[in-house]
């Protein structure tokens, strides 16, 4: 036949699956009312232009594909992590991350860079607190590696060490394991 088609086979689950979606504000769709866009749309032959709120962007919801990429790349990078060296651009980005104040939360991209180049940061005093923020403390493998790197890290300044006494770190099991 001259028509292409796709066949999708859905899985049959023996136990019921529950699906729950976060409820969003029901913001009305708004029409663009500025005279410039009306004039531009009438010239283009378009009658109505409607803007639609992107819920993922509006509510700062992460992209699941990007999140999965970061999770998988952490596993792959573990194989040759000791040999990885940042490029010039990545090094500048790492410097920017390290100089951020401690109270600013790190993005997934920042955490990814810090974790990926953790061995090249061992000689940087001011990078330790940022690195510890990049560790996923719920994963035993990452927690164990972070604790083993603490011994190898260059001693840090007292001002940086004060941040390690904050609630973020005191809630971790790191205190019991490092003693």
PDB file of C-alpha atoms in Angstrom:
ATOM      1  CA  UNK A   1       0.000   0.000   0.000  1.00  0.00           C
ATOM      2  CA  UNK A   2       1.112   3.593  -0.494  1.00  0.00           C
ATOM      3  CA  UNK A   3       0.242   4.680   3.082  1.00  0.00           C
ATOM      4  CA  UNK A   4       2.698   4.306   5.959  1.00  0.00           C
ATOM      5  CA  UNK A   5       1.402   3.267   9.353  1.00  0.00           C
ATOM      6  CA  UNK A   6       2.722   2.584  12.813  1.00  0.00           C
ATOM      7  CA  UNK A   7       1.530  -0.131  15.138  1.00  0.00           C
ATOM      8  CA  UNK A   8       1.815   0.461  18.876  1.00  0.00           C
ATOM      9  CA  UNK A   9       1.563  -2.435  21.310  1.00  0.00           C
ATOM     10  CA  UNK A  10       0.692  -1.289  24.835  1.00  0.00           C
ATOM     11  CA  UNK A  11       1.724  -3.313  27.840  1.00  0.00           C
ATOM     12  CA  UNK A  12      -0.937  -5.158  29.803  1.00  0.00           C
ATOM     13  CA  UNK A  13      -0.323  -4.665  33.526  1.00  0.00           C
ATOM     14  CA  UNK A  14      -1.732  -7.279  35.844  1.00  0.00           C
ATOM     15  CA  UNK A  15      -1.826  -4.879  38.794  1.00  0.00           C
ATOM     16  CA  UNK A  16      -3.524  -1.507  38.490  1.00  0.00           C
ATOM     17  CA  UNK A  17      -1.296   1.515  37.965  1.00  0.00           C
ATOM     18  CA  UNK A  18      -2.025   4.764  39.722  1.00  0.00           C
ATOM     19  CA  UNK A  19      -1.298   7.996  37.929  1.00  0.00           C
ATOM     20  CA  UNK A  20      -1.147  11.316  39.702  1.00  0.00           C
ATOM     21  CA  UNK A  21      -0.377  14.617  38.089  1.00  0.00           C
ATOM     22  CA  UNK A  22       0.434  17.813  39.914  1.00  0.00           C
ATOM     23  CA  UNK A  23      -2.478  20.223  39.763  1.00  0.00           C
ATOM     24  CA  UNK A  24      -1.578  23.482  38.080  1.00  0.00           C
ATOM     25  CA  UNK A  25      -3.176  26.872  38.319  1.00  0.00           C
ATOM     26  CA  UNK A  26      -5.866  27.118  35.726  1.00  0.00           C
ATOM     27  CA  UNK A  27      -4.645  30.261  34.042  1.00  0.00           C
ATOM     28  CA  UNK A  28      -6.797  31.393  31.167  1.00  0.00           C
ATOM     29  CA  UNK A  29      -5.428  31.399  27.692  1.00  0.00           C
ATOM     30  CA  UNK A  30      -4.847  34.996  26.722  1.00  0.00           C
ATOM     31  CA  UNK A  31      -4.984  36.560  23.330  1.00  0.00           C
ATOM     32  CA  UNK A  32      -2.260  38.915  22.296  1.00  0.00           C
ATOM     33  CA  UNK A  33      -3.824  42.341  22.294  1.00  0.00           C
ATOM     34  CA  UNK A  34      -1.042  44.688  21.329  1.00  0.00           C
ATOM     35  CA  UNK A  35      -1.640  46.687  18.192  1.00  0.00           C
ATOM     36  CA  UNK A  36       1.683  45.631  16.717  1.00  0.00           C
ATOM     37  CA  UNK A  37       0.940  41.937  16.885  1.00  0.00           C
ATOM     38  CA  UNK A  38      -2.588  42.447  15.577  1.00  0.00           C
ATOM     39  CA  UNK A  39      -1.225  44.401  12.648  1.00  0.00           C
ATOM     40  CA  UNK A  40       1.486  41.788  12.025  1.00  0.00           C
ATOM     41  CA  UNK A  41      -1.009  38.931  12.255  1.00  0.00           C
ATOM     42  CA  UNK A  42      -3.479  40.607   9.917  1.00  0.00           C
ATOM     43  CA  UNK A  43      -0.697  41.211   7.409  1.00  0.00           C
ATOM     44  CA  UNK A  44       0.302  37.571   7.636  1.00  0.00           C
ATOM     45  CA  UNK A  45      -3.299  36.486   7.104  1.00  0.00           C
ATOM     46  CA  UNK A  46      -3.731  35.077  10.610  1.00  0.00           C
ATOM     47  CA  UNK A  47      -6.975  35.839  12.447  1.00  0.00           C
ATOM     48  CA  UNK A  48      -6.270  35.024  16.081  1.00  0.00           C
ATOM     49  CA  UNK A  49      -3.005  34.474  17.865  1.00  0.00           C
ATOM     50  CA  UNK A  50      -3.308  32.715  21.189  1.00  0.00           C
ATOM     51  CA  UNK A  51      -0.505  32.366  23.702  1.00  0.00           C
ATOM     52  CA  UNK A  52      -0.391  29.211  25.767  1.00  0.00           C
ATOM     53  CA  UNK A  53       1.375  28.934  29.097  1.00  0.00           C
ATOM     54  CA  UNK A  54       4.041  26.225  29.103  1.00  0.00           C
ATOM     55  CA  UNK A  55       3.433  24.549  32.460  1.00  0.00           C
ATOM     56  CA  UNK A  56       6.907  22.999  32.636  1.00  0.00           C
ATOM     57  CA  UNK A  57       8.617  26.349  32.200  1.00  0.00           C
ATOM     58  CA  UNK A  58       6.172  28.312  34.345  1.00  0.00           C
ATOM     59  CA  UNK A  59       6.512  25.975  37.306  1.00  0.00           C
ATOM     60  CA  UNK A  60      10.208  25.204  36.855  1.00  0.00           C
ATOM     61  CA  UNK A  61       9.672  21.490  36.260  1.00  0.00           C
ATOM     62  CA  UNK A  62      12.776  19.704  35.053  1.00  0.00           C
ATOM     63  CA  UNK A  63      13.085  17.936  31.755  1.00  0.00           C
ATOM     64  CA  UNK A  64      12.957  14.166  32.444  1.00  0.00           C
ATOM     65  CA  UNK A  65      15.198  13.420  29.450  1.00  0.00           C
ATOM     66  CA  UNK A  66      17.934  15.732  30.745  1.00  0.00           C
ATOM     67  CA  UNK A  67      17.590  14.356  34.265  1.00  0.00           C
ATOM     68  CA  UNK A  68      17.990  10.784  32.974  1.00  0.00           C
ATOM     69  CA  UNK A  69      21.037  11.856  30.945  1.00  0.00           C
ATOM     70  CA  UNK A  70      22.706  13.249  34.078  1.00  0.00           C
ATOM     71  CA  UNK A  71      21.950  10.081  36.035  1.00  0.00           C
ATOM     72  CA  UNK A  72      23.349   7.809  33.323  1.00  0.00           C
ATOM     73  CA  UNK A  73      26.408   9.948  32.641  1.00  0.00           C
ATOM     74  CA  UNK A  74      27.366   9.841  36.317  1.00  0.00           C
ATOM     75  CA  UNK A  75      27.553   6.052  36.082  1.00  0.00           C
ATOM     76  CA  UNK A  76      29.517   6.094  32.810  1.00  0.00           C
ATOM     77  CA  UNK A  77      31.980   8.741  34.040  1.00  0.00           C
ATOM     78  CA  UNK A  78      32.862   6.665  37.096  1.00  0.00           C
ATOM     79  CA  UNK A  79      34.914   4.331  34.908  1.00  0.00           C
ATOM     80  CA  UNK A  80      37.498   6.930  33.904  1.00  0.00           C
ATOM     81  CA  UNK A  81      36.775   9.758  36.357  1.00  0.00           C
ATOM     82  CA  UNK A  82      40.362  10.008  37.600  1.00  0.00           C
ATOM     83  CA  UNK A  83      41.652  10.784  34.102  1.00  0.00           C
ATOM     84  CA  UNK A  84      39.083  13.429  33.161  1.00  0.00           C
ATOM     85  CA  UNK A  85      40.326  17.008  32.811  1.00  0.00           C
ATOM     86  CA  UNK A  86      38.023  19.945  32.073  1.00  0.00           C
ATOM     87  CA  UNK A  87      38.405  21.885  28.834  1.00  0.00           C
ATOM     88  CA  UNK A  88      39.045  25.623  28.970  1.00  0.00           C
ATOM     89  CA  UNK A  89      35.355  26.453  28.765  1.00  0.00           C
ATOM     90  CA  UNK A  90      34.438  23.833  31.375  1.00  0.00           C
ATOM     91  CA  UNK A  91      37.218  25.078  33.650  1.00  0.00           C
ATOM     92  CA  UNK A  92      35.837  28.639  33.486  1.00  0.00           C
ATOM     93  CA  UNK A  93      32.357  27.295  34.209  1.00  0.00           C
ATOM     94  CA  UNK A  94      33.714  25.363  37.205  1.00  0.00           C
ATOM     95  CA  UNK A  95      35.375  28.531  38.483  1.00  0.00           C
ATOM     96  CA  UNK A  96      32.046  30.374  38.199  1.00  0.00           C
ATOM     97  CA  UNK A  97      30.304  27.597  40.120  1.00  0.00           C
ATOM     98  CA  UNK A  98      32.945  27.538  42.850  1.00  0.00           C
ATOM     99  CA  UNK A  99      32.781  31.305  43.377  1.00  0.00           C
ATOM    100  CA  UNK A 100      28.987  31.303  43.830  1.00  0.00           C
ATOM    101  CA  UNK A 101      27.823  31.961  47.392  1.00  0.00           C
ATOM    102  CA  UNK A 102      27.081  28.827  49.396  1.00  0.00           C
ATOM    103  CA  UNK A 103      23.423  29.708  49.946  1.00  0.00           C
ATOM    104  CA  UNK A 104      22.655  29.640  46.190  1.00  0.00           C
ATOM    105  CA  UNK A 105      21.432  26.222  45.106  1.00  0.00           C
ATOM    106  CA  UNK A 106      23.268  24.527  42.276  1.00  0.00           C
ATOM    107  CA  UNK A 107      21.585  23.556  39.030  1.00  0.00           C
ATOM    108  CA  UNK A 108      21.716  19.975  37.763  1.00  0.00           C
ATOM    109  CA  UNK A 109      24.261  21.091  35.168  1.00  0.00           C
ATOM    110  CA  UNK A 110      26.475  22.603  37.880  1.00  0.00           C
ATOM    111  CA  UNK A 111      26.264  19.433  39.966  1.00  0.00           C
ATOM    112  CA  UNK A 112      27.063  17.346  36.907  1.00  0.00           C
ATOM    113  CA  UNK A 113      30.247  19.340  36.182  1.00  0.00           C
ATOM    114  CA  UNK A 114      31.403  19.241  39.800  1.00  0.00           C
ATOM    115  CA  UNK A 115      30.847  15.494  40.024  1.00  0.00           C
ATOM    116  CA  UNK A 116      32.425  14.767  36.661  1.00  0.00           C
ATOM    117  CA  UNK A 117      35.663  16.648  37.403  1.00  0.00           C
ATOM    118  CA  UNK A 118      35.846  15.841  41.109  1.00  0.00           C
ATOM    119  CA  UNK A 119      39.373  14.442  40.903  1.00  0.00           C
ATOM    120  CA  UNK A 120      40.724  17.542  39.194  1.00  0.00           C
ATOM    121  CA  UNK A 121      39.205  19.679  41.982  1.00  0.00           C
ATOM    122  CA  UNK A 122      41.033  17.909  44.829  1.00  0.00           C
ATOM    123  CA  UNK A 123      43.675  20.660  45.019  1.00  0.00           C
ATOM    124  CA  UNK A 124      41.137  23.522  45.143  1.00  0.00           C
ATOM    125  CA  UNK A 125      40.246  24.486  48.725  1.00  0.00           C
ATOM    126  CA  UNK A 126      37.155  26.457  47.851  1.00  0.00           C
ATOM    127  CA  UNK A 127      35.641  23.679  45.721  1.00  0.00           C
ATOM    128  CA  UNK A 128      34.984  21.205  48.545  1.00  0.00           C
ATOM    129  CA  UNK A 129      31.708  22.665  49.811  1.00  0.00           C
ATOM    130  CA  UNK A 130      30.331  22.952  46.286  1.00  0.00           C
ATOM    131  CA  UNK A 131      31.406  19.396  45.520  1.00  0.00           C
ATOM    132  CA  UNK A 132      29.624  18.122  48.624  1.00  0.00           C
ATOM    133  CA  UNK A 133      26.456  19.842  47.412  1.00  0.00           C
ATOM    134  CA  UNK A 134      26.815  17.992  44.102  1.00  0.00           C
ATOM    135  CA  UNK A 135      26.906  14.569  45.758  1.00  0.00           C
ATOM    136  CA  UNK A 136      23.685  12.576  45.672  1.00  0.00           C
ATOM    137  CA  UNK A 137      23.672  11.429  49.300  1.00  0.00           C
ATOM    138  CA  UNK A 138      20.877   8.954  48.663  1.00  0.00           C
ATOM    139  CA  UNK A 139      23.180   6.803  46.529  1.00  0.00           C
ATOM    140  CA  UNK A 140      25.549   4.733  48.620  1.00  0.00           C
ATOM    141  CA  UNK A 141      28.197   4.536  45.899  1.00  0.00           C
ATOM    142  CA  UNK A 142      28.377   8.326  45.535  1.00  0.00           C
ATOM    143  CA  UNK A 143      28.346   8.818  49.291  1.00  0.00           C
ATOM    144  CA  UNK A 144      31.231   6.362  49.780  1.00  0.00           C
ATOM    145  CA  UNK A 145      33.265   7.975  47.016  1.00  0.00           C
ATOM    146  CA  UNK A 146      32.673  11.459  48.416  1.00  0.00           C
ATOM    147  CA  UNK A 147      33.836  10.342  51.853  1.00  0.00           C
ATOM    148  CA  UNK A 148      36.955   8.739  50.355  1.00  0.00           C
ATOM    149  CA  UNK A 149      37.719  11.984  48.517  1.00  0.00           C
ATOM    150  CA  UNK A 150      37.429  14.027  51.719  1.00  0.00           C
ATOM    151  CA  UNK A 151      40.645  12.441  52.977  1.00  0.00           C
ATOM    152  CA  UNK A 152      42.460  13.366  49.737  1.00  0.00           C
ATOM    153  CA  UNK A 153      41.135  16.947  49.537  1.00  0.00           C
ATOM    154  CA  UNK A 154      43.420  19.881  50.313  1.00  0.00           C
ATOM    155  CA  UNK A 155      42.614  21.323  53.777  1.00  0.00           C
ATOM    156  CA  UNK A 156      40.029  24.081  53.461  1.00  0.00           C
ATOM    157  CA  UNK A 157      39.761  27.539  55.006  1.00  0.00           C
ATOM    158  CA  UNK A 158      37.892  28.061  58.253  1.00  0.00           C
ATOM    159  CA  UNK A 159      35.283  30.249  56.519  1.00  0.00           C
ATOM    160  CA  UNK A 160      34.483  27.414  54.104  1.00  0.00           C
ATOM    161  CA  UNK A 161      34.394  24.881  56.939  1.00  0.00           C
ATOM    162  CA  UNK A 162      31.674  26.870  58.728  1.00  0.00           C
ATOM    163  CA  UNK A 163      29.250  26.049  55.930  1.00  0.00           C
ATOM    164  CA  UNK A 164      29.841  22.352  56.614  1.00  0.00           C
ATOM    165  CA  UNK A 165      28.207  22.873  60.021  1.00  0.00           C
ATOM    166  CA  UNK A 166      24.945  23.987  58.402  1.00  0.00           C
ATOM    167  CA  UNK A 167      21.736  21.958  58.533  1.00  0.00           C
ATOM    168  CA  UNK A 168      22.303  20.709  54.986  1.00  0.00           C
ATOM    169  CA  UNK A 169      25.295  18.648  56.034  1.00  0.00           C
ATOM    170  CA  UNK A 170      24.383  17.844  59.627  1.00  0.00           C
ATOM    171  CA  UNK A 171      21.352  15.913  58.385  1.00  0.00           C
ATOM    172  CA  UNK A 172      23.592  13.586  56.371  1.00  0.00           C
ATOM    173  CA  UNK A 173      25.108  10.408  57.648  1.00  0.00           C
ATOM    174  CA  UNK A 174      28.487  11.846  56.632  1.00  0.00           C
ATOM    175  CA  UNK A 175      29.197  12.888  60.239  1.00  0.00           C
ATOM    176  CA  UNK A 176      28.879   9.336  61.523  1.00  0.00           C
ATOM    177  CA  UNK A 177      31.012   7.867  58.737  1.00  0.00           C
ATOM    178  CA  UNK A 178      33.863  10.408  58.769  1.00  0.00           C
ATOM    179  CA  UNK A 179      34.506  10.321  62.536  1.00  0.00           C
TER     180      UNK A 179
END
